[in-house]
mmCIF file of C-alpha atoms (C1' of nucleotides) in Angstrom:
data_model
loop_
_atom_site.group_PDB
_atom_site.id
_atom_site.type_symbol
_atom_site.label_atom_id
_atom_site.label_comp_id
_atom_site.label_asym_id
_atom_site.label_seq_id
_atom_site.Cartn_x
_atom_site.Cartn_y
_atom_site.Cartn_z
ATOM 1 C CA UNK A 1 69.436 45.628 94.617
ATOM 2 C CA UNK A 2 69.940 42.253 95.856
ATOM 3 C CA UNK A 3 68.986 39.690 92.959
ATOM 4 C CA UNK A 4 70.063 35.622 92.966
ATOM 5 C CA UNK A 5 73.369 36.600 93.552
ATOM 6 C CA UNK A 6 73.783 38.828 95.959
ATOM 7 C CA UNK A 7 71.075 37.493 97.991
ATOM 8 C CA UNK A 8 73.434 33.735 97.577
ATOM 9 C CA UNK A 9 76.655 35.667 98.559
ATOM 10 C CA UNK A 10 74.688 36.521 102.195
ATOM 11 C CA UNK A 11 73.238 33.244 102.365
ATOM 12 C CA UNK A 12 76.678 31.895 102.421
ATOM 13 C CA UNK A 13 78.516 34.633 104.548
ATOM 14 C CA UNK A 14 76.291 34.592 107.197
ATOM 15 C CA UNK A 15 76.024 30.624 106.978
ATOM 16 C CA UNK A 16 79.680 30.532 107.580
ATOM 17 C CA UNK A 17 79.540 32.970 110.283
ATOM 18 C CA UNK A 18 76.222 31.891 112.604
ATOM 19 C CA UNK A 19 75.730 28.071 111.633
ATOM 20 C CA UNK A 20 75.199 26.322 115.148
ATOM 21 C CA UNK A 21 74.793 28.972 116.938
ATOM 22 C CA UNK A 22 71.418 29.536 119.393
ATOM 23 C CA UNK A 23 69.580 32.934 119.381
ATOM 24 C CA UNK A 24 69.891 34.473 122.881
ATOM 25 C CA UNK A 25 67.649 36.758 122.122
ATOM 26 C CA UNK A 26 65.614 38.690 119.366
ATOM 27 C CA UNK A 27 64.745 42.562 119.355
ATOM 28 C CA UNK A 28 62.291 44.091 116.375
ATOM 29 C CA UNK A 29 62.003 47.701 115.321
ATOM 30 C CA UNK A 30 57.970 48.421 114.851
ATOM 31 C CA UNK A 31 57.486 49.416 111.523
ATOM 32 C CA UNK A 32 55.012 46.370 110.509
ATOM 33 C CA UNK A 33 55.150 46.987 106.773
ATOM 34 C CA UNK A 34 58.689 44.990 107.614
ATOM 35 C CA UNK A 35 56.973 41.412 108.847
ATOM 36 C CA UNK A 36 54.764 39.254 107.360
ATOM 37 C CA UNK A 37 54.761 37.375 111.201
ATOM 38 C CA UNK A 38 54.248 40.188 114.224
ATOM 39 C CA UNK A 39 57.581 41.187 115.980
ATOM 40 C CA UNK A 40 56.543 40.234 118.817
ATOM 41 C CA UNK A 41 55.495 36.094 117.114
ATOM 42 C CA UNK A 42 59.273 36.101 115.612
ATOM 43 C CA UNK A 43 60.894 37.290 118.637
ATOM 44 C CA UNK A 44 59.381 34.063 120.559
ATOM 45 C CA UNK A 45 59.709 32.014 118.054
ATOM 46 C CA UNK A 46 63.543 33.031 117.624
ATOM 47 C CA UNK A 47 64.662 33.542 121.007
ATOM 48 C CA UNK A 48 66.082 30.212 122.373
ATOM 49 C CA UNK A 49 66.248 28.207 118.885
ATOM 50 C CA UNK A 50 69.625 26.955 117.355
ATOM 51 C CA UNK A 51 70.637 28.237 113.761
ATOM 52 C CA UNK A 52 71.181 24.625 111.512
ATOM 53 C CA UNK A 53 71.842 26.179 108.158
ATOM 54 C CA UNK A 54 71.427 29.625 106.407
ATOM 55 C CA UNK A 55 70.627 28.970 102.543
ATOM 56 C CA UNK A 56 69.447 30.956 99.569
ATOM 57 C CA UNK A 57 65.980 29.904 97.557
ATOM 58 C CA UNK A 58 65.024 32.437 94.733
ATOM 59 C CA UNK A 59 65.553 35.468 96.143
ATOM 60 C CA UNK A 60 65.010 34.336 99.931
ATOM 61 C CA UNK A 61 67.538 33.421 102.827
ATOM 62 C CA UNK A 62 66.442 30.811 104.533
ATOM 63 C CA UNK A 63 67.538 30.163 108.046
ATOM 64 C CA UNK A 64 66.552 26.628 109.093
ATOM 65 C CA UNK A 65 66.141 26.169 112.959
ATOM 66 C CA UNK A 66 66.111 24.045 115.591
ATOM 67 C CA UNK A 67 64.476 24.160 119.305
ATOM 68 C CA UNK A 68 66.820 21.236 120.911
ATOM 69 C CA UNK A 69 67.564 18.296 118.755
ATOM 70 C CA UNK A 70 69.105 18.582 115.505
ATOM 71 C CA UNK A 71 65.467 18.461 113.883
ATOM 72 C CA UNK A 72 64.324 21.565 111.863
ATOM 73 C CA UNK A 73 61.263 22.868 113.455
ATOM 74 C CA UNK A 74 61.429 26.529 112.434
ATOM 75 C CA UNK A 75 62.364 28.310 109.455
ATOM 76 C CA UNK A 76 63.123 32.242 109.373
ATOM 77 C CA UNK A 77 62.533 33.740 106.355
ATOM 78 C CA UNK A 78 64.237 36.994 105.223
ATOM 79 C CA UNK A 79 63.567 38.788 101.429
ATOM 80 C CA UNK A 80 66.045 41.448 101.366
ATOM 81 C CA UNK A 81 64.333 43.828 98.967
ATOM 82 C CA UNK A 82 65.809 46.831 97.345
ATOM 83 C CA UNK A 83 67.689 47.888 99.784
ATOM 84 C CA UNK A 84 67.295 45.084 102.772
ATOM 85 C CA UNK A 85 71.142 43.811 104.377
ATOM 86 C CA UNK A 86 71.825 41.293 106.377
ATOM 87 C CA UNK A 87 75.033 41.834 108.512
ATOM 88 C CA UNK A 88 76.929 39.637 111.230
ATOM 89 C CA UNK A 89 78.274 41.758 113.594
ATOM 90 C CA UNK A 90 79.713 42.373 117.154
ATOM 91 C CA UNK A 91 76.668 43.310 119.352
ATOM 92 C CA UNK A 92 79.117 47.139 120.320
ATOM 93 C CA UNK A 93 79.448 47.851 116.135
ATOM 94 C CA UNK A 94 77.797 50.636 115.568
ATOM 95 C CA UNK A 95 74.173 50.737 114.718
ATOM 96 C CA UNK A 96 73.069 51.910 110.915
ATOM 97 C CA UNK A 97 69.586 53.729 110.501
ATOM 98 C CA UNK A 98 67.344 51.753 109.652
ATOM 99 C CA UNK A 99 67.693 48.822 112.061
ATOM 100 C CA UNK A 100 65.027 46.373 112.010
ATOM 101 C CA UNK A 101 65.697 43.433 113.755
ATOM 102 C CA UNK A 102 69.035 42.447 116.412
ATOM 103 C CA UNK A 103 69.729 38.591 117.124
ATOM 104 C CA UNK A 104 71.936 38.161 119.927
ATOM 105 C CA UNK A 105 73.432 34.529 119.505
ATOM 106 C CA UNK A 106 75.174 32.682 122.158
ATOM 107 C CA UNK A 107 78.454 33.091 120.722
ATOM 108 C CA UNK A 108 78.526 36.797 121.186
ATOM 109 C CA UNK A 109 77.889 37.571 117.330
ATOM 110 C CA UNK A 110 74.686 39.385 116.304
ATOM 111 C CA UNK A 111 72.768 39.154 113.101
ATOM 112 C CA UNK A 112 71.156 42.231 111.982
ATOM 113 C CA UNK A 113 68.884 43.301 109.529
ATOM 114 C CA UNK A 114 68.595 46.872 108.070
ATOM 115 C CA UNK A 115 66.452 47.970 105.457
ATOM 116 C CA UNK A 116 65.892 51.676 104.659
ATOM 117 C CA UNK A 117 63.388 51.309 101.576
ATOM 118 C CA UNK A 118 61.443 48.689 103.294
ATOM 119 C CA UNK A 119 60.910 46.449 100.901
ATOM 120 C CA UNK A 120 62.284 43.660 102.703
ATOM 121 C CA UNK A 121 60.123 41.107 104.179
ATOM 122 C CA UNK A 122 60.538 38.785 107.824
ATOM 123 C CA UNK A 123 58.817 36.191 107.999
ATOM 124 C CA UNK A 124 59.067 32.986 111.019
ATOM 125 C CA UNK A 125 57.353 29.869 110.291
ATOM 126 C CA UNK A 126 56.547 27.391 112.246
ATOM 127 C CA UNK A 127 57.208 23.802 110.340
ATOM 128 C CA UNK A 128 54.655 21.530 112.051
ATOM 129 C CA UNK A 129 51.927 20.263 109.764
ATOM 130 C CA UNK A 130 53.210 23.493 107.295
ATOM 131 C CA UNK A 131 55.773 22.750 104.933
ATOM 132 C CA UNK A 132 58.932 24.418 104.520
ATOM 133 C CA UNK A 133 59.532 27.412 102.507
ATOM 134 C CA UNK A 134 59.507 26.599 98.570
ATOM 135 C CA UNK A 135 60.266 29.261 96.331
ATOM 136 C CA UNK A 136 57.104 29.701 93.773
ATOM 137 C CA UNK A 137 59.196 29.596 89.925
ATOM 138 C CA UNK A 138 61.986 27.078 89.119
ATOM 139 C CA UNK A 139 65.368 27.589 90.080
ATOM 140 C CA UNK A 140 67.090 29.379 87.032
ATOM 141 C CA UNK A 141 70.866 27.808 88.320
ATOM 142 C CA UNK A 142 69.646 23.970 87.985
ATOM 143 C CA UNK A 143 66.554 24.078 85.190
ATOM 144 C CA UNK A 144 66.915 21.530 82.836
ATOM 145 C CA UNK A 145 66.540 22.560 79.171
ATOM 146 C CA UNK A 146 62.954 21.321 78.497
ATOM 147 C CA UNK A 147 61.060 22.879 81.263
ATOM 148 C CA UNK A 148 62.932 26.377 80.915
ATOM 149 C CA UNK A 149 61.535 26.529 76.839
ATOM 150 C CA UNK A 150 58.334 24.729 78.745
ATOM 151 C CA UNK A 151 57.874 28.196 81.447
ATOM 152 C CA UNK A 152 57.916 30.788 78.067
ATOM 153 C CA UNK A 153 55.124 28.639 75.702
ATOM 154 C CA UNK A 154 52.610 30.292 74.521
ATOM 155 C CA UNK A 155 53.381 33.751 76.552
ATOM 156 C CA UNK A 156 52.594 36.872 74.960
ATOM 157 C CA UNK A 157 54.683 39.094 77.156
ATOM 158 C CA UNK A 158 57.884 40.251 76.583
ATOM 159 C CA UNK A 159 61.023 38.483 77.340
ATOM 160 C CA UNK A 160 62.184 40.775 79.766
ATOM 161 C CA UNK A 161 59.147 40.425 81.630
ATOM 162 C CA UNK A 162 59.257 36.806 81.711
ATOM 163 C CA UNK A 163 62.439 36.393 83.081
ATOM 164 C CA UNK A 164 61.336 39.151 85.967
ATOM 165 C CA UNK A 165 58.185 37.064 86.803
ATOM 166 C CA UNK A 166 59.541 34.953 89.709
ATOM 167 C CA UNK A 167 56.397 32.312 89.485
ATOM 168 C CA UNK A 168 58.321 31.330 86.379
ATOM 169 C CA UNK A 169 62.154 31.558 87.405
ATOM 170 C CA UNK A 170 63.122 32.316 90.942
ATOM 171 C CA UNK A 171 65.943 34.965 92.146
ATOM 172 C CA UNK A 172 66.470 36.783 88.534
ATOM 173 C CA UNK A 173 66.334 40.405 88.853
ATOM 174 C CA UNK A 174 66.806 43.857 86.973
ATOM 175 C CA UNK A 175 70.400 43.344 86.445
ATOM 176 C CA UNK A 176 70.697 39.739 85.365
ATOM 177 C CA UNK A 177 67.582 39.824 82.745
ATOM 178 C CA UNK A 178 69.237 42.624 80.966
ATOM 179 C CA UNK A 179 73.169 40.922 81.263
ATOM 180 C CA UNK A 180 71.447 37.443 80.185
ATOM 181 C CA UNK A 181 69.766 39.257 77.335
ATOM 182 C CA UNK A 182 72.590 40.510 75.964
ATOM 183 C CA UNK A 183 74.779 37.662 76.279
ATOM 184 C CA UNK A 184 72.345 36.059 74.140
ATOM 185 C CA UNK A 185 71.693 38.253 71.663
ATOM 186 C CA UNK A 186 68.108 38.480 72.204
ATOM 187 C CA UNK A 187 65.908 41.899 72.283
ATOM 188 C CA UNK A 188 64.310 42.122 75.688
ATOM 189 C CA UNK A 189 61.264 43.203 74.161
ATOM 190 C CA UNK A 190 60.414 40.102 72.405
ATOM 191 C CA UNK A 191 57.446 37.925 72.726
ATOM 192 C CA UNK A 192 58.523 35.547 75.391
ATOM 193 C CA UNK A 193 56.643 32.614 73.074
ATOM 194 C CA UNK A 194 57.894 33.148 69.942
ATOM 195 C CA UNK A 195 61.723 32.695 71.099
ATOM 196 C CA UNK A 196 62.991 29.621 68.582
ATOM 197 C CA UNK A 197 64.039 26.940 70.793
ATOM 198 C CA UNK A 198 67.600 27.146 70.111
ATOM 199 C CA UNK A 199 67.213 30.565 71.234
ATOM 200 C CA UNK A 200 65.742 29.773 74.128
ATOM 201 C CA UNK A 201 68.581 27.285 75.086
ATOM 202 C CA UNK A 202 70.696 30.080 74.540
ATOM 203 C CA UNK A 203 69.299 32.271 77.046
ATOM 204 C CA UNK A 204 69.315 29.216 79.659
ATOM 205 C CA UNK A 205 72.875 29.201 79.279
ATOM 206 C CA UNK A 206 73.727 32.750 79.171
ATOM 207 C CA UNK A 207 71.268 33.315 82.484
ATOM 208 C CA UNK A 208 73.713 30.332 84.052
ATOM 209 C CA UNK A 209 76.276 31.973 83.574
ATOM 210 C CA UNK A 210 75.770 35.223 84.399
ATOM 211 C CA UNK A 211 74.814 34.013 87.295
ATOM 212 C CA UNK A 212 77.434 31.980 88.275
ATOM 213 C CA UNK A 213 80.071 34.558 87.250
ATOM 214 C CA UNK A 214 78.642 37.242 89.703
ATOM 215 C CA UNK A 215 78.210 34.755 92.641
ATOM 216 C CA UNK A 216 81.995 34.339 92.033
ATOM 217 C CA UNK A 217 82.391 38.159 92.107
ATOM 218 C CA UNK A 218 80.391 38.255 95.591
ATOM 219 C CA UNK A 219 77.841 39.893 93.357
ATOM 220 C CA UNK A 220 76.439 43.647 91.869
ATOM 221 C CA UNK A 221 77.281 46.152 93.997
ATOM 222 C CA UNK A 222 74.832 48.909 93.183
ATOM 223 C CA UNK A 223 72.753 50.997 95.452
ATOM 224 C CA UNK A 224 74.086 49.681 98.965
ATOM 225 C CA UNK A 225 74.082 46.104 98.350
ATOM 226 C CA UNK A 226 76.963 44.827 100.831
ATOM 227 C CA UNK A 227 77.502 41.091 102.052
ATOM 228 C CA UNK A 228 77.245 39.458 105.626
ATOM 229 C CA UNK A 229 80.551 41.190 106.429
ATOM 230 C CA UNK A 230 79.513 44.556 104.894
ATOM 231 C CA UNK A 231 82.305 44.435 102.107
ATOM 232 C CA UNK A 232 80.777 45.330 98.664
ATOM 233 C CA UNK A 233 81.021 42.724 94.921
ATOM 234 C CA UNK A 234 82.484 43.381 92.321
ATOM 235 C CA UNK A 235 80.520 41.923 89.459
ATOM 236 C CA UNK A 236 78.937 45.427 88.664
ATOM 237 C CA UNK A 237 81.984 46.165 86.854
ATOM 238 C CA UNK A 238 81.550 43.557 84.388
ATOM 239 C CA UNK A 239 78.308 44.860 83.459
ATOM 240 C CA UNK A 240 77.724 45.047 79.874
ATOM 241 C CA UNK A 241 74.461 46.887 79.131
ATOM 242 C CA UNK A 242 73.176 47.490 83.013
ATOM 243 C CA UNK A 243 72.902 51.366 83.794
ATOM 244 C CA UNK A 244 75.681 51.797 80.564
ATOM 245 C CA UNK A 245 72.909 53.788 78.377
ATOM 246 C CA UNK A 246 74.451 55.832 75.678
ATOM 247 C CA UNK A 247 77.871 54.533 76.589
ATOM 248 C CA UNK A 248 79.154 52.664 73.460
ATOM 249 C CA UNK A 249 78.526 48.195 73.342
ATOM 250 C CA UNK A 250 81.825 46.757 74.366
ATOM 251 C CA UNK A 251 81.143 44.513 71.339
ATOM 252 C CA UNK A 252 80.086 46.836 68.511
ATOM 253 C CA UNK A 253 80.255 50.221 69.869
ATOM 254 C CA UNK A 254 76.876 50.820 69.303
ATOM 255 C CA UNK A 255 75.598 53.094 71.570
ATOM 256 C CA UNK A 256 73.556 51.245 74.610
ATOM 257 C CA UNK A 257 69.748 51.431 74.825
ATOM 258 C CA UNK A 258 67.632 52.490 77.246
ATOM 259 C CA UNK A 259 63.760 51.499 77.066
ATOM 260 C CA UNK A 260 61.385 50.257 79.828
ATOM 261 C CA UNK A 261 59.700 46.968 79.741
ATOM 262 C CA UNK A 262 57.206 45.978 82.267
ATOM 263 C CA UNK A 263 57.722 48.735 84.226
ATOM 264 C CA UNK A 264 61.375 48.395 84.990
ATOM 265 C CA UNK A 265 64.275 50.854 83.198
ATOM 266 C CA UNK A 266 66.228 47.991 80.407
ATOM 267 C CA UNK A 267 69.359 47.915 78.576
ATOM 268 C CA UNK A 268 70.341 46.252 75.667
ATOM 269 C CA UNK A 269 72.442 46.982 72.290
ATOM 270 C CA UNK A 270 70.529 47.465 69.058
ATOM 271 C CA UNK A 271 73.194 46.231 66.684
ATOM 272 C CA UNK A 272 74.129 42.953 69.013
ATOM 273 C CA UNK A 273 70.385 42.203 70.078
ATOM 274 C CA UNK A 274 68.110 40.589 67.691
ATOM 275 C "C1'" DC B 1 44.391 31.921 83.756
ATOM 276 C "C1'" DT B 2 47.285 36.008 81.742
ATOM 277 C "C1'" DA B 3 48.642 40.657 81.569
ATOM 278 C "C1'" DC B 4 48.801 44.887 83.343
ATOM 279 C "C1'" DC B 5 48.264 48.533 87.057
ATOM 280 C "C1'" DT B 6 49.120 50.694 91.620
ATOM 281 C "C1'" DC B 7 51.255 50.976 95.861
ATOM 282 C "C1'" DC B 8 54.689 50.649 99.311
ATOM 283 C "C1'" DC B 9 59.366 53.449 100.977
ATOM 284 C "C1'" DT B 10 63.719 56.399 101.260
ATOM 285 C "C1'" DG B 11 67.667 58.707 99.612
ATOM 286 C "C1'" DG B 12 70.263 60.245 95.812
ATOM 287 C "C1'" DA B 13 69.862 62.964 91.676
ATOM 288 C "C1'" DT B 14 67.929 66.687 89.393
ATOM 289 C "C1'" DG B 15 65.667 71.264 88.843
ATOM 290 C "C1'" DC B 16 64.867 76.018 89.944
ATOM 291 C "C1'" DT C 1 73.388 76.929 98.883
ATOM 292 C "C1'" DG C 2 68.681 75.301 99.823
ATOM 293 C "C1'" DC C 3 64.500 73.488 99.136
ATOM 294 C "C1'" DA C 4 61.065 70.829 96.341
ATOM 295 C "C1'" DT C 5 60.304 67.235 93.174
ATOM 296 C "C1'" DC C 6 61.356 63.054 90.673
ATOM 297 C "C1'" DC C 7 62.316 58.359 90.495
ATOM 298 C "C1'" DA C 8 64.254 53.593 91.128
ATOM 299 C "C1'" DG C 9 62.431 48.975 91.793
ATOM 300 C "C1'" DG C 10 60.605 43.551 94.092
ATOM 301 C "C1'" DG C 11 56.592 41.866 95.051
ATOM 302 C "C1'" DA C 12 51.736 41.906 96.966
ATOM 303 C "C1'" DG C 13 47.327 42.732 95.728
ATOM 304 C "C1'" DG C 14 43.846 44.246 92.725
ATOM 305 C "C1'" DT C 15 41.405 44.508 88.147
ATOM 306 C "C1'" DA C 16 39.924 43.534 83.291
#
DNA sequence: CTACCTCCCTGGATGC
DNA sequence: TGCATCCAGGGAGGTA
């Protein structure tokens, strides 16, 4: 399940691989759940338009484009989901189920998209009077220690919860709440407004660097999470409390915990978690 | 506004 | 072995 991440170890891969090139042209599959734009909208808007730069906000890859001059016009916008991948590929590699959406680009390369679940979302914008994409919470990698105590004030919901809510912080996931969590020492269950500030500081820097420890890992590879070149991370094996239930803390020994909070299966240790 | 609920999807795991 | 059922989970959209 691509969280912050994974969905910034794609951004960069395919970045790397595609930056400058020009979309030849665009094919859709027609499942519409997968677009926010039609098929056929993105396919015009893509074919013909020059790939600037592929970057990561929150949870989305944005791919900033250009029609002839080396002015952004056009944004494509792609959420990866549970299960969503973005590959670059050579247009004979074979194709996987689930094939959404081909770009051919100039160079030969193709970007694909392939999303079994469906819970990824396409989306092409337009940037004329519209603005470009902006993720909706603050970015949990650069948030300054005032306004990250400043999101949680005066919330009644837990922790966990909070952290998931991505008008508040952008890109965390599953995964990185519960690893965050633990690093800190804090119960996921607790009231996201009644963390002490020093805890709350605590958490910031935990959440930091989680994060930056699993974008140097290439990310979690659970589920079928793979990067731009379809090679898997490695961070899941430095999980601490994610999918370990009943296997003992690799602090205390203390059998890990599993509980749901707002809806979503968490782990944490009783004896390290206050 | 906050907090909580349901739904969308498929495939891997589980149950009989 | 085979078939049916369960369930994960990000985010949109709805409700109290």
């Amino acid at each position: 399940m691509p969280e912050l991440p994974e969905v910034e170890t794609v951004a960069r891969g395919v970045d790397a691989r595609v930056r400058g090139d020009k979309i030849a042209e665009a094919w859709f599959s027609s499942y519409p759940q997968t677009f926010k734009t039609s098929p056929q909208t993105q396919a015009k808007g893509l074919e013909g338009r020059t790939i600037l730069e592929v970057h990561r906000t929150g949870k989305h890859i944005v791919c900033e484009l250009a029609s002839d001059a080396a002015t952004i016009d056009a944004q494509w916008i792609v959420h990866l989901g549970m299960t969503g991948r973005l590959l670059v590929t050579t247009p004979d590699a074979p194709l996987a189920p689930h094939t959404h959406a081909r770009l051919r680009l100039e160079s030969g390369r193709e970007i694909r998209f392939v999303d079994p679940r469906r819970f990824g979302r396409l989306e092409f914008r337009k940037l004329k009077k519209a603005n470009g994409f902006e993720a909706k919470g603050a970015e949990p990698l650069s948030i300054d220690s005032a306004p990250f105590a400043q999101l949680f004030r005066g919330r009644k919901l837990a922790i966990k919860a909070a952290l998931l809510n991505q008008t508040l912080l952008s890109g965390v996931g599953n995964i990185y709440a519960d690893e965050s969590l633990f690093r800190a020492g804090i119960r996921p269950r607790r009231a996201a407004g009644r963390l002490s500030r020093a805890e709350l500081e605590k958490l910031r820097l935990a959440l930091q660097a989680v994060l930056l420890d699993a974008i140097r890992l290439g990310g979690s590879s659970v589920s079928d999470y793979v990067d731009a070149e379809g090679v898997r991370g490695f961070f899941q094996l430095e999980h601490r409390v994610y999918q370990r239930a009943g296997e003992p803390c690799l602090v205390c020994s203390t059998p890990i915990r599993r509980i749901v909070v707002g809806g979503r299966s968490t782990h944490y240790c009783p004896q390290c978690q206050k």
